[in-house]
PDB file of C-alpha atoms in Angstrom:
ATOM      1  CA  MET A   1     120.201   4.543   0.150  1.00  0.00           C
ATOM      2  CA  LEU A   2     120.727   6.060  -3.288  1.00  0.00           C
ATOM      3  CA  LEU A   3     116.977   5.580  -3.548  1.00  0.00           C
ATOM      4  CA  ILE A   4     115.012   3.864  -0.934  1.00  0.00           C
ATOM      5  CA  PHE A   5     113.441   1.602  -3.438  1.00  0.00           C
ATOM      6  CA  GLN A   6     116.776   0.185  -4.742  1.00  0.00           C
ATOM      7  CA  LEU A   7     116.454  -2.529  -2.121  1.00  0.00           C
ATOM      8  CA  ILE A   8     113.577  -4.119  -3.952  1.00  0.00           C
ATOM      9  CA  SER A   9     115.025  -4.186  -7.438  1.00  0.00           C
ATOM     10  CA  PHE A  10     116.221  -7.755  -7.517  1.00  0.00           C
ATOM     11  CA  GLU A  11     114.875 -11.246  -8.337  1.00  0.00           C
ATOM     12  CA  PHE A  12     115.396 -13.681  -5.635  1.00  0.00           C
ATOM     13  CA  LYS A  13     116.070 -17.466  -5.995  1.00  0.00           C
ATOM     14  CA  LYS A  14     113.371 -19.974  -4.499  1.00  0.00           C
ATOM     15  CA  ARG A  15     113.834 -21.154  -0.951  1.00  0.00           C
ATOM     16  CA  ASN A  16     111.170 -22.817   1.037  1.00  0.00           C
ATOM     17  CA  GLU A  17     112.431 -22.531   4.621  1.00  0.00           C
ATOM     18  CA  ARG A  18     110.378 -20.383   6.949  1.00  0.00           C
ATOM     19  CA  LEU A  19     112.065 -17.587   8.867  1.00  0.00           C
ATOM     20  CA  ARG A  20     111.126 -18.984  12.175  1.00  0.00           C
ATOM     21  CA  LYS A  21     112.691 -22.392  11.267  1.00  0.00           C
ATOM     22  CA  MET A  22     116.017 -20.863  10.305  1.00  0.00           C
ATOM     23  CA  LYS A  23     118.841 -22.584  12.065  1.00  0.00           C
ATOM     24  CA  ILE A  24     121.946 -20.541  12.123  1.00  0.00           C
ATOM     25  CA  THR A  25     125.586 -21.282  13.105  1.00  0.00           C
ATOM     26  CA  ILE A  26     128.666 -19.170  12.443  1.00  0.00           C
ATOM     27  CA  LEU A  27     132.233 -20.233  11.256  1.00  0.00           C
ATOM     28  CA  VAL A  28     135.225 -17.975  11.627  1.00  0.00           C
ATOM     29  CA  LEU A  29     137.775 -19.010   9.024  1.00  0.00           C
ATOM     30  CA  LEU A  30     141.204 -19.051  10.627  1.00  0.00           C
ATOM     31  CA  ILE A  31     143.139 -18.117   7.446  1.00  0.00           C
ATOM     32  CA  CYS A  32     144.453 -14.581   7.858  1.00  0.00           C
ATOM     33  CA  THR A  33     143.955 -12.726   4.471  1.00  0.00           C
ATOM     34  CA  GLY A  34     146.346 -10.062   5.194  1.00  0.00           C
ATOM     35  CA  ASN A  35     146.993  -7.203   7.539  1.00  0.00           C
ATOM     36  CA  LEU A  36     146.126  -3.564   7.373  1.00  0.00           C
ATOM     37  CA  ARG A  37     148.809  -2.772   9.513  1.00  0.00           C
ATOM     38  CA  ALA A  38     151.396  -4.740  11.448  1.00  0.00           C
ATOM     39  CA  GLN A  39     149.013  -5.080  14.465  1.00  0.00           C
ATOM     40  CA  THR A  40     145.822  -5.711  12.824  1.00  0.00           C
ATOM     41  CA  SER A  41     144.325  -8.956  11.330  1.00  0.00           C
ATOM     42  CA  GLU A  42     141.651  -9.200   8.684  1.00  0.00           C
ATOM     43  CA  LYS A  43     139.650 -12.531   8.521  1.00  0.00           C
ATOM     44  CA  PRO A  44     136.749 -13.738   6.628  1.00  0.00           C
ATOM     45  CA  ILE A  45     133.816 -14.803   8.788  1.00  0.00           C
ATOM     46  CA  THR A  46     130.708 -16.694   7.821  1.00  0.00           C
ATOM     47  CA  LEU A  47     127.182 -16.916   9.201  1.00  0.00           C
ATOM     48  CA  ARG A  48     125.647 -20.228   8.010  1.00  0.00           C
ATOM     49  CA  THR A  49     121.789 -20.207   7.601  1.00  0.00           C
ATOM     50  CA  GLU A  50     119.516 -22.867   6.056  1.00  0.00           C
ATOM     51  CA  THR A  51     119.100 -20.664   3.056  1.00  0.00           C
ATOM     52  CA  GLY A  52     122.881 -20.201   2.556  1.00  0.00           C
ATOM     53  CA  LYS A  53     126.033 -18.491   3.775  1.00  0.00           C
ATOM     54  CA  ILE A  54     126.307 -14.879   4.763  1.00  0.00           C
ATOM     55  CA  GLN A  55     129.781 -13.649   4.239  1.00  0.00           C
ATOM     56  CA  GLY A  56     131.545 -10.975   6.151  1.00  0.00           C
ATOM     57  CA  THR A  57     134.904  -9.584   7.357  1.00  0.00           C
ATOM     58  CA  LEU A  58     136.359  -9.463  10.886  1.00  0.00           C
ATOM     59  CA  LEU A  59     138.879  -6.840  11.651  1.00  0.00           C
ATOM     60  CA  HIS A  60     140.682  -7.298  14.934  1.00  0.00           C
ATOM     61  CA  PRO A  61     143.676  -5.486  16.477  1.00  0.00           C
ATOM     62  CA  ASP A  62     146.330  -8.044  17.463  1.00  0.00           C
ATOM     63  CA  ILE A  63     146.410  -7.490  21.078  1.00  0.00           C
ATOM     64  CA  SER A  64     145.780  -9.902  24.095  1.00  0.00           C
ATOM     65  CA  LYS A  65     143.348  -7.862  25.972  1.00  0.00           C
ATOM     66  CA  LYS A  66     139.573  -7.795  25.300  1.00  0.00           C
ATOM     67  CA  VAL A  67     138.416  -5.147  22.852  1.00  0.00           C
ATOM     68  CA  PRO A  68     134.949  -3.663  21.917  1.00  0.00           C
ATOM     69  CA  LEU A  69     133.450  -4.940  18.832  1.00  0.00           C
ATOM     70  CA  VAL A  70     131.237  -3.005  16.344  1.00  0.00           C
ATOM     71  CA  LEU A  71     128.706  -4.787  14.157  1.00  0.00           C
ATOM     72  CA  ILE A  72     128.325  -2.740  11.048  1.00  0.00           C
ATOM     73  CA  ILE A  73     125.058  -2.966   9.097  1.00  0.00           C
ATOM     74  CA  ALA A  74     124.943  -1.507   5.566  1.00  0.00           C
ATOM     75  CA  GLY A  75     122.248   0.545   3.972  1.00  0.00           C
ATOM     76  CA  SER A  76     119.561  -0.377   1.413  1.00  0.00           C
ATOM     77  CA  GLY A  77     119.858  -1.548  -2.044  1.00  0.00           C
ATOM     78  CA  PRO A  78     122.712  -3.706  -3.462  1.00  0.00           C
ATOM     79  CA  THR A  79     125.036  -2.288  -0.910  1.00  0.00           C
ATOM     80  CA  ASP A  80     127.914  -4.665   0.313  1.00  0.00           C
ATOM     81  CA  ARG A  81     129.884  -4.837   3.358  1.00  0.00           C
ATOM     82  CA  ASN A  82     132.251  -2.165   2.128  1.00  0.00           C
ATOM     83  CA  GLY A  83     129.493   0.420   1.280  1.00  0.00           C
ATOM     84  CA  ASN A  84     129.800  -0.109  -2.344  1.00  0.00           C
ATOM     85  CA  GLY A  85     127.180  -0.932  -5.104  1.00  0.00           C
ATOM     86  CA  PRO A  86     126.739  -1.254  -8.867  1.00  0.00           C
ATOM     87  CA  LEU A  87     126.436   2.464  -9.248  1.00  0.00           C
ATOM     88  CA  MET A  88     128.859   3.503  -6.480  1.00  0.00           C
ATOM     89  CA  LEU A  89     132.316   2.683  -5.389  1.00  0.00           C
ATOM     90  CA  ASN A  90     133.344   4.709  -2.226  1.00  0.00           C
ATOM     91  CA  ASN A  91     134.560   2.049   0.325  1.00  0.00           C
ATOM     92  CA  SER A  92     132.963   4.068   3.128  1.00  0.00           C
ATOM     93  CA  LEU A  93     132.126   1.223   5.452  1.00  0.00           C
ATOM     94  CA  LYS A  94     135.446  -0.576   4.588  1.00  0.00           C
ATOM     95  CA  MET A  95     137.264   2.831   5.805  1.00  0.00           C
ATOM     96  CA  LEU A  96     134.924   3.062   8.886  1.00  0.00           C
ATOM     97  CA  ALA A  97     135.972  -0.530   9.893  1.00  0.00           C
ATOM     98  CA  GLU A  98     139.834   0.295   9.234  1.00  0.00           C
ATOM     99  CA  GLY A  99     139.552   3.519  11.168  1.00  0.00           C
ATOM    100  CA  LEU A 100     138.026   1.737  14.102  1.00  0.00           C
ATOM    101  CA  VAL A 101     140.704  -1.017  14.291  1.00  0.00           C
ATOM    102  CA  GLU A 102     143.378   1.503  14.168  1.00  0.00           C
ATOM    103  CA  LYS A 103     141.893   2.644  17.567  1.00  0.00           C
ATOM    104  CA  GLY A 104     141.992  -0.678  18.870  1.00  0.00           C
ATOM    105  CA  ILE A 105     138.132  -1.366  18.209  1.00  0.00           C
ATOM    106  CA  ALA A 106     137.185  -4.695  16.274  1.00  0.00           C
ATOM    107  CA  SER A 107     134.420  -4.868  13.794  1.00  0.00           C
ATOM    108  CA  VAL A 108     132.259  -7.321  11.739  1.00  0.00           C
ATOM    109  CA  ARG A 109     130.709  -6.169   8.540  1.00  0.00           C
ATOM    110  CA  TYR A 110     128.805  -8.313   6.130  1.00  0.00           C
ATOM    111  CA  ASP A 111     127.032  -8.621   2.751  1.00  0.00           C
ATOM    112  CA  LYS A 112     123.505  -8.799   3.251  1.00  0.00           C
ATOM    113  CA  ARG A 113     121.716 -11.820   1.996  1.00  0.00           C
ATOM    114  CA  GLY A 114     121.365 -11.822  -1.683  1.00  0.00           C
ATOM    115  CA  ILE A 115     124.250  -9.219  -2.079  1.00  0.00           C
ATOM    116  CA  GLY A 116     127.885  -9.887  -3.040  1.00  0.00           C
ATOM    117  CA  GLU A 117     129.300 -12.870  -1.559  1.00  0.00           C
ATOM    118  CA  SER A 118     126.041 -13.657   0.203  1.00  0.00           C
ATOM    119  CA  ALA A 119     124.227 -14.130  -2.933  1.00  0.00           C
ATOM    120  CA  GLU A 120     123.536 -17.745  -2.205  1.00  0.00           C
ATOM    121  CA  ALA A 121     121.493 -16.911   0.849  1.00  0.00           C
ATOM    122  CA  VAL A 122     118.864 -14.949  -1.101  1.00  0.00           C
ATOM    123  CA  LEU A 123     115.155 -15.954  -0.947  1.00  0.00           C
ATOM    124  CA  LYS A 124     112.537 -15.845  -3.757  1.00  0.00           C
ATOM    125  CA  GLU A 125     111.377 -12.134  -4.068  1.00  0.00           C
ATOM    126  CA  SER A 126     107.893 -12.755  -2.927  1.00  0.00           C
ATOM    127  CA  ASP A 127     109.064 -14.767   0.142  1.00  0.00           C
ATOM    128  CA  LEU A 128     111.548 -12.059   1.385  1.00  0.00           C
ATOM    129  CA  ARG A 129     110.495  -9.905   4.443  1.00  0.00           C
ATOM    130  CA  PHE A 130     112.206  -7.039   6.103  1.00  0.00           C
ATOM    131  CA  GLU A 131     112.457  -9.374   9.351  1.00  0.00           C
ATOM    132  CA  HIS A 132     114.898 -11.581   7.467  1.00  0.00           C
ATOM    133  CA  TYR A 133     117.597  -8.791   7.743  1.00  0.00           C
ATOM    134  CA  ILE A 134     116.522  -8.223  11.388  1.00  0.00           C
ATOM    135  CA  GLU A 135     116.953 -11.943  12.179  1.00  0.00           C
ATOM    136  CA  ASP A 136     120.269 -12.066  10.411  1.00  0.00           C
ATOM    137  CA  ALA A 137     121.684  -9.207  12.361  1.00  0.00           C
ATOM    138  CA  ARG A 138     120.370 -10.839  15.577  1.00  0.00           C
ATOM    139  CA  SER A 139     122.027 -14.066  14.622  1.00  0.00           C
ATOM    140  CA  TRP A 140     125.463 -12.347  14.233  1.00  0.00           C
ATOM    141  CA  ILE A 141     124.861 -10.939  17.860  1.00  0.00           C
ATOM    142  CA  ASP A 142     123.964 -14.134  19.238  1.00  0.00           C
ATOM    143  CA  THR A 143     127.203 -15.793  18.072  1.00  0.00           C
ATOM    144  CA  LEU A 144     129.543 -12.902  18.664  1.00  0.00           C
ATOM    145  CA  LYS A 145     128.523 -12.411  22.173  1.00  0.00           C
ATOM    146  CA  THR A 146     130.104 -15.815  22.918  1.00  0.00           C
ATOM    147  CA  ASP A 147     133.609 -14.770  21.633  1.00  0.00           C
ATOM    148  CA  LYS A 148     135.630 -14.060  24.443  1.00  0.00           C
ATOM    149  CA  ARG A 149     137.861 -11.560  22.664  1.00  0.00           C
ATOM    150  CA  PHE A 150     135.346  -8.990  22.835  1.00  0.00           C
ATOM    151  CA  SER A 151     134.417  -6.770  25.832  1.00  0.00           C
ATOM    152  CA  GLU A 152     131.306  -5.581  24.547  1.00  0.00           C
ATOM    153  CA  ILE A 153     129.050  -5.269  21.304  1.00  0.00           C
ATOM    154  CA  ILE A 154     128.177  -2.108  19.707  1.00  0.00           C
ATOM    155  CA  VAL A 155     125.601  -2.093  16.790  1.00  0.00           C
ATOM    156  CA  LEU A 156     126.316   0.533  14.027  1.00  0.00           C
ATOM    157  CA  GLY A 157     123.657   0.954  11.296  1.00  0.00           C
ATOM    158  CA  HIS A 158     124.098   3.123   8.188  1.00  0.00           C
ATOM    159  CA  SER A 159     121.093   4.481   6.372  1.00  0.00           C
ATOM    160  CA  GLN A 160     118.326   1.706   6.200  1.00  0.00           C
ATOM    161  CA  GLY A 161     120.909  -0.275   8.297  1.00  0.00           C
ATOM    162  CA  ALA A 162     120.123   2.131  11.162  1.00  0.00           C
ATOM    163  CA  LEU A 163     116.488   0.911  11.281  1.00  0.00           C
ATOM    164  CA  ILE A 164     117.633  -2.672  11.382  1.00  0.00           C
ATOM    165  CA  GLY A 165     120.269  -1.784  13.942  1.00  0.00           C
ATOM    166  CA  MET A 166     118.014   0.084  16.374  1.00  0.00           C
ATOM    167  CA  ILE A 167     115.553  -2.933  16.479  1.00  0.00           C
ATOM    168  CA  THR A 168     118.373  -5.692  16.935  1.00  0.00           C
ATOM    169  CA  ALA A 169     120.139  -3.418  19.393  1.00  0.00           C
ATOM    170  CA  ARG A 170     117.299  -4.113  21.970  1.00  0.00           C
ATOM    171  CA  GLU A 171     119.304  -7.482  22.386  1.00  0.00           C
ATOM    172  CA  LYS A 172     120.699  -7.759  25.962  1.00  0.00           C
ATOM    173  CA  ALA A 173     124.222  -8.443  24.605  1.00  0.00           C
ATOM    174  CA  VAL A 174     124.374  -5.235  22.801  1.00  0.00           C
ATOM    175  CA  LYS A 175     125.553  -2.322  25.055  1.00  0.00           C
ATOM    176  CA  LYS A 176     125.581   0.785  22.697  1.00  0.00           C
ATOM    177  CA  PHE A 177     123.883   1.737  19.379  1.00  0.00           C
ATOM    178  CA  ILE A 178     125.057   4.002  16.784  1.00  0.00           C
ATOM    179  CA  SER A 179     122.852   5.452  13.799  1.00  0.00           C
ATOM    180  CA  ILE A 180     124.596   7.049  10.872  1.00  0.00           C
ATOM    181  CA  ALA A 181     122.341   8.768   8.207  1.00  0.00           C
ATOM    182  CA  GLY A 182     119.278   7.222   9.692  1.00  0.00           C
ATOM    183  CA  ILE A 183     115.631   8.432   8.821  1.00  0.00           C
ATOM    184  CA  SER A 184     113.228   9.118  11.566  1.00  0.00           C
ATOM    185  CA  VAL A 185     110.139   8.579   9.598  1.00  0.00           C
ATOM    186  CA  MET A 186     108.577   5.471   7.861  1.00  0.00           C
ATOM    187  CA  ALA A 187     109.858   4.210   4.588  1.00  0.00           C
ATOM    188  CA  GLY A 188     106.588   4.928   2.817  1.00  0.00           C
ATOM    189  CA  THR A 189     106.983   8.489   3.598  1.00  0.00           C
ATOM    190  CA  VAL A 190     110.389   8.644   2.215  1.00  0.00           C
ATOM    191  CA  LEU A 191     109.452   6.811  -0.888  1.00  0.00           C
ATOM    192  CA  GLN A 192     106.608   9.580  -1.439  1.00  0.00           C
ATOM    193  CA  TRP A 193     109.249  12.204  -0.989  1.00  0.00           C
ATOM    194  CA  GLN A 194     111.537  10.684  -3.622  1.00  0.00           C
ATOM    195  CA  LEU A 195     108.616  10.377  -6.057  1.00  0.00           C
ATOM    196  CA  ALA A 196     107.200  13.801  -5.522  1.00  0.00           C
ATOM    197  CA  ARG A 197     109.104  15.120  -8.672  1.00  0.00           C
ATOM    198  CA  GLN A 198     107.386  12.851 -10.879  1.00  0.00           C
ATOM    199  CA  PRO A 199     104.291  13.901 -13.138  1.00  0.00           C
ATOM    200  CA  SER A 200     101.216  14.259 -11.106  1.00  0.00           C
ATOM    201  CA  ILE A 201      99.565  11.276 -12.667  1.00  0.00           C
ATOM    202  CA  ILE A 202     102.547   8.912 -11.692  1.00  0.00           C
ATOM    203  CA  PHE A 203     102.846  10.462  -8.244  1.00  0.00           C
ATOM    204  CA  ASN A 204      99.141  10.232  -7.379  1.00  0.00           C
ATOM    205  CA  GLU A 205      99.173   6.537  -8.292  1.00  0.00           C
ATOM    206  CA  ALA A 206     102.288   5.855  -6.339  1.00  0.00           C
ATOM    207  CA  LYS A 207     100.785   7.677  -3.345  1.00  0.00           C
ATOM    208  CA  SER A 208      97.708   5.565  -3.493  1.00  0.00           C
ATOM    209  CA  ILE A 209      99.701   2.344  -3.646  1.00  0.00           C
ATOM    210  CA  ILE A 210     101.941   3.255  -0.776  1.00  0.00           C
ATOM    211  CA  GLU A 211      98.911   3.997   1.349  1.00  0.00           C
ATOM    212  CA  SER A 212      97.572   0.654   0.580  1.00  0.00           C
ATOM    213  CA  LEU A 213     100.773  -1.021   1.335  1.00  0.00           C
ATOM    214  CA  GLU A 214     101.064   0.802   4.732  1.00  0.00           C
ATOM    215  CA  LYS A 215      97.490  -0.653   5.508  1.00  0.00           C
ATOM    216  CA  GLY A 216      98.852  -4.057   4.709  1.00  0.00           C
ATOM    217  CA  GLU A 217      96.825  -4.246   1.498  1.00  0.00           C
ATOM    218  CA  LEU A 218      98.268  -5.659  -1.867  1.00  0.00           C
ATOM    219  CA  GLU A 219      97.693  -3.592  -4.948  1.00  0.00           C
ATOM    220  CA  GLU A 220      97.000  -5.695  -8.108  1.00  0.00           C
ATOM    221  CA  GLN A 221      96.829  -2.951 -10.646  1.00  0.00           C
ATOM    222  CA  VAL A 222     100.173  -1.027 -11.213  1.00  0.00           C
ATOM    223  CA  SER A 223     101.045   0.917 -14.237  1.00  0.00           C
ATOM    224  CA  LYS A 224     104.120  -0.023 -16.403  1.00  0.00           C
ATOM    225  CA  GLU A 225     105.925   3.212 -15.311  1.00  0.00           C
ATOM    226  CA  LEU A 226     105.682   2.055 -11.604  1.00  0.00           C
ATOM    227  CA  TYR A 227     105.827  -1.630 -12.183  1.00  0.00           C
ATOM    228  CA  PRO A 228     109.715  -1.876 -11.489  1.00  0.00           C
ATOM    229  CA  ILE A 229     109.077  -0.369  -8.052  1.00  0.00           C
ATOM    230  CA  PHE A 230     105.673  -1.846  -6.971  1.00  0.00           C
ATOM    231  CA  ARG A 231     105.528  -5.037  -8.968  1.00  0.00           C
ATOM    232  CA  PRO A 232     103.317  -7.666  -7.099  1.00  0.00           C
ATOM    233  CA  SER A 233     106.072  -9.878  -6.034  1.00  0.00           C
ATOM    234  CA  VAL A 234     107.800  -7.216  -4.113  1.00  0.00           C
ATOM    235  CA  GLN A 235     104.715  -5.949  -2.485  1.00  0.00           C
ATOM    236  CA  PRO A 236     104.790  -8.306   0.579  1.00  0.00           C
ATOM    237  CA  TYR A 237     108.254  -7.181   1.423  1.00  0.00           C
ATOM    238  CA  MET A 238     107.268  -3.594   1.236  1.00  0.00           C
ATOM    239  CA  ILE A 239     104.432  -4.171   3.583  1.00  0.00           C
ATOM    240  CA  SER A 240     106.777  -5.812   6.102  1.00  0.00           C
ATOM    241  CA  TRP A 241     109.128  -2.790   5.844  1.00  0.00           C
ATOM    242  CA  PHE A 242     106.595  -0.066   5.859  1.00  0.00           C
ATOM    243  CA  LYS A 243     105.142  -0.940   9.219  1.00  0.00           C
ATOM    244  CA  TYR A 244     108.357   0.102  11.108  1.00  0.00           C
ATOM    245  CA  GLU A 245     108.533   3.780  12.365  1.00  0.00           C
ATOM    246  CA  PRO A 246     112.151   4.559  13.409  1.00  0.00           C
ATOM    247  CA  GLN A 247     111.332   6.881  16.134  1.00  0.00           C
ATOM    248  CA  LYS A 248     109.257   4.465  17.801  1.00  0.00           C
ATOM    249  CA  GLU A 249     111.737   1.807  17.547  1.00  0.00           C
ATOM    250  CA  LEU A 250     114.483   3.921  18.939  1.00  0.00           C
ATOM    251  CA  ALA A 251     112.318   4.948  21.814  1.00  0.00           C
ATOM    252  CA  LYS A 252     112.389   1.171  22.952  1.00  0.00           C
ATOM    253  CA  LEU A 253     116.028   1.349  23.730  1.00  0.00           C
ATOM    254  CA  ASN A 254     117.209   1.760  27.175  1.00  0.00           C
ATOM    255  CA  LYS A 255     120.985   2.087  26.516  1.00  0.00           C
ATOM    256  CA  PRO A 256     123.484   4.781  25.158  1.00  0.00           C
ATOM    257  CA  ILE A 257     122.681   5.964  21.712  1.00  0.00           C
ATOM    258  CA  LEU A 258     124.696   8.097  19.219  1.00  0.00           C
ATOM    259  CA  VAL A 259     122.990   9.587  16.253  1.00  0.00           C
ATOM    260  CA  ILE A 260     125.327  10.890  13.722  1.00  0.00           C
ATOM    261  CA  GLN A 261     124.332  13.053  10.779  1.00  0.00           C
ATOM    262  CA  GLY A 262     126.375  14.857   8.081  1.00  0.00           C
ATOM    263  CA  ASN A 263     124.920  18.443   7.143  1.00  0.00           C
ATOM    264  CA  ARG A 264     125.924  17.799   3.392  1.00  0.00           C
ATOM    265  CA  ASP A 265     123.840  14.778   3.198  1.00  0.00           C
ATOM    266  CA  ILE A 266     121.565  15.154   0.130  1.00  0.00           C
ATOM    267  CA  GLN A 267     119.570  12.025   0.856  1.00  0.00           C
ATOM    268  CA  VAL A 268     118.923  12.423   4.728  1.00  0.00           C
ATOM    269  CA  ASP A 269     118.777  15.952   6.163  1.00  0.00           C
ATOM    270  CA  THR A 270     119.689  16.975   9.712  1.00  0.00           C
ATOM    271  CA  SER A 271     116.050  17.214  10.908  1.00  0.00           C
ATOM    272  CA  GLN A 272     115.794  13.535  10.659  1.00  0.00           C
ATOM    273  CA  ALA A 273     118.616  13.298  13.298  1.00  0.00           C
ATOM    274  CA  GLU A 274     116.947  15.999  15.419  1.00  0.00           C
ATOM    275  CA  LYS A 275     113.651  13.850  15.520  1.00  0.00           C
ATOM    276  CA  LEU A 276     115.426  10.777  16.382  1.00  0.00           C
ATOM    277  CA  VAL A 277     117.270  12.212  19.285  1.00  0.00           C
ATOM    278  CA  LYS A 278     114.034  13.606  20.658  1.00  0.00           C
ATOM    279  CA  SER A 279     112.455  10.068  20.663  1.00  0.00           C
ATOM    280  CA  ASN A 280     114.884   8.859  23.322  1.00  0.00           C
ATOM    281  CA  LYS A 281     116.371  10.337  26.501  1.00  0.00           C
ATOM    282  CA  PHE A 282     119.412   8.215  26.278  1.00  0.00           C
ATOM    283  CA  ALA A 283     120.394   9.534  22.743  1.00  0.00           C
ATOM    284  CA  GLU A 284     122.798  12.219  21.863  1.00  0.00           C
ATOM    285  CA  LYS A 285     123.484  13.598  18.514  1.00  0.00           C
ATOM    286  CA  GLN A 286     126.632  14.601  16.492  1.00  0.00           C
ATOM    287  CA  ILE A 287     126.089  16.804  13.348  1.00  0.00           C
ATOM    288  CA  ILE A 288     129.294  16.611  11.158  1.00  0.00           C
ATOM    289  CA  GLU A 289     129.937  19.733   9.075  1.00  0.00           C
ATOM    290  CA  GLY A 290     130.694  18.982   5.549  1.00  0.00           C
ATOM    291  CA  MET A 291     129.990  15.149   5.597  1.00  0.00           C
ATOM    292  CA  ASN A 292     127.659  13.656   3.090  1.00  0.00           C
ATOM    293  CA  HIS A 293     125.688  10.244   2.942  1.00  0.00           C
ATOM    294  CA  VAL A 294     128.619   8.195   2.115  1.00  0.00           C
ATOM    295  CA  LEU A 295     130.687   9.787   5.000  1.00  0.00           C
ATOM    296  CA  LYS A 296     132.880  11.800   2.819  1.00  0.00           C
ATOM    297  CA  ASP A 297     133.958  15.476   2.970  1.00  0.00           C
ATOM    298  CA  THR A 298     132.160  17.547   0.110  1.00  0.00           C
ATOM    299  CA  GLU A 299     131.091  20.900  -1.024  1.00  0.00           C
ATOM    300  CA  ALA A 300     127.668  21.913  -1.034  1.00  0.00           C
ATOM    301  CA  ASP A 301     127.499  21.657  -4.865  1.00  0.00           C
ATOM    302  CA  TRP A 302     125.163  18.790  -5.748  1.00  0.00           C
ATOM    303  CA  GLN A 303     127.335  17.355  -8.619  1.00  0.00           C
ATOM    304  CA  LYS A 304     130.491  17.530  -6.483  1.00  0.00           C
ATOM    305  CA  ASN A 305     128.626  15.809  -3.860  1.00  0.00           C
ATOM    306  CA  MET A 306     127.618  13.000  -6.018  1.00  0.00           C
ATOM    307  CA  GLU A 307     131.157  12.481  -7.418  1.00  0.00           C
ATOM    308  CA  THR A 308     132.223  11.486  -3.990  1.00  0.00           C
ATOM    309  CA  TYR A 309     130.017   8.363  -4.318  1.00  0.00           C
ATOM    310  CA  ARG A 310     132.491   7.017  -6.845  1.00  0.00           C
ATOM    311  CA  LYS A 311     135.766   7.978  -5.219  1.00  0.00           C
ATOM    312  CA  PRO A 312     137.049   4.850  -3.381  1.00  0.00           C
ATOM    313  CA  ASP A 313     140.297   6.473  -2.397  1.00  0.00           C
ATOM    314  CA  LEU A 314     138.671   9.672  -0.954  1.00  0.00           C
ATOM    315  CA  PRO A 315     139.098   9.336   2.866  1.00  0.00           C
ATOM    316  CA  LEU A 316     136.370   9.636   5.446  1.00  0.00           C
ATOM    317  CA  LYS A 317     135.380  12.898   6.762  1.00  0.00           C
ATOM    318  CA  GLU A 318     137.866  13.917   9.285  1.00  0.00           C
ATOM    319  CA  GLY A 319     136.517  13.671  12.802  1.00  0.00           C
ATOM    320  CA  LEU A 320     134.035  11.022  12.197  1.00  0.00           C
ATOM    321  CA  ILE A 321     135.995   8.104  13.765  1.00  0.00           C
ATOM    322  CA  GLY A 322     136.920  10.343  16.550  1.00  0.00           C
ATOM    323  CA  VAL A 323     133.278  11.004  17.344  1.00  0.00           C
ATOM    324  CA  ILE A 324     132.535   7.134  17.270  1.00  0.00           C
ATOM    325  CA  VAL A 325     135.547   6.094  19.338  1.00  0.00           C
ATOM    326  CA  ASN A 326     134.779   8.788  22.004  1.00  0.00           C
ATOM    327  CA  PHE A 327     131.377   7.509  22.305  1.00  0.00           C
ATOM    328  CA  ILE A 328     132.315   3.772  22.631  1.00  0.00           C
ATOM    329  CA  GLU A 329     135.042   4.603  25.218  1.00  0.00           C
TER     330      GLU A 329
END
């Protein structure tokens, strides 16, 4: 979530299928693409939808007994299954999956529809809704729960993926939920925070548009300065997204919840984790000292923090994997 409105900055190809009519199947390709270690297999995995294929990666320890599986959901914008995008290459989610499999925990991570190798599953921009991402995650869960190799399913969402994750984690097949760098307030509020440094005339217009969208009302008049963010074709998507309040969604879960937040995250501060935890008696939090938004160790300096977003070989913050493994076990 470099900027929360990155997610809406793309044009989508036309597809006419309605969300409710989507028929989804899954295909696990049985070609091993290589081993991270001698006892770990990495395989492509595909979710087939009527609008196209959603591509992912399955990491599985090569052991005979059943193992837990973590479904990893990426954050907003053009973020792929590895945690990378056009403006950042950090491999955070790839490293997360690799760290888990070394501890005997399998994972599936995937490119969201319209992103990376899932580009063909994209929809026309005016037809896209936040619920499409929710339904995609549910479809992964519905199929993975039938795989006899897995003892349980844990949903893990990063940044905006945490909101998608806490909604889909209500599925009976999901036994635990993990939020990393998730926000506690509605997306419209965060967008106002991010635009607050703009000139007053721009911010006031943005605030008015956001308030209209939060009411479910489209705004036809948009200045050229704000058009890239609030163009008419993307407003229906924003309306569908703005109606979800993370604290209320998390409160609906009646299963173990872990809320992880780094205290060097310049995009999501630790108060967000505090509010999330207070919304559910089953939730516990872990504040990781020195960890930033892309799960790397960094100094307090803003520039040095941002440099980690483009360091794919920089390892994850020490201790993060251990916190997650302890919670799962």
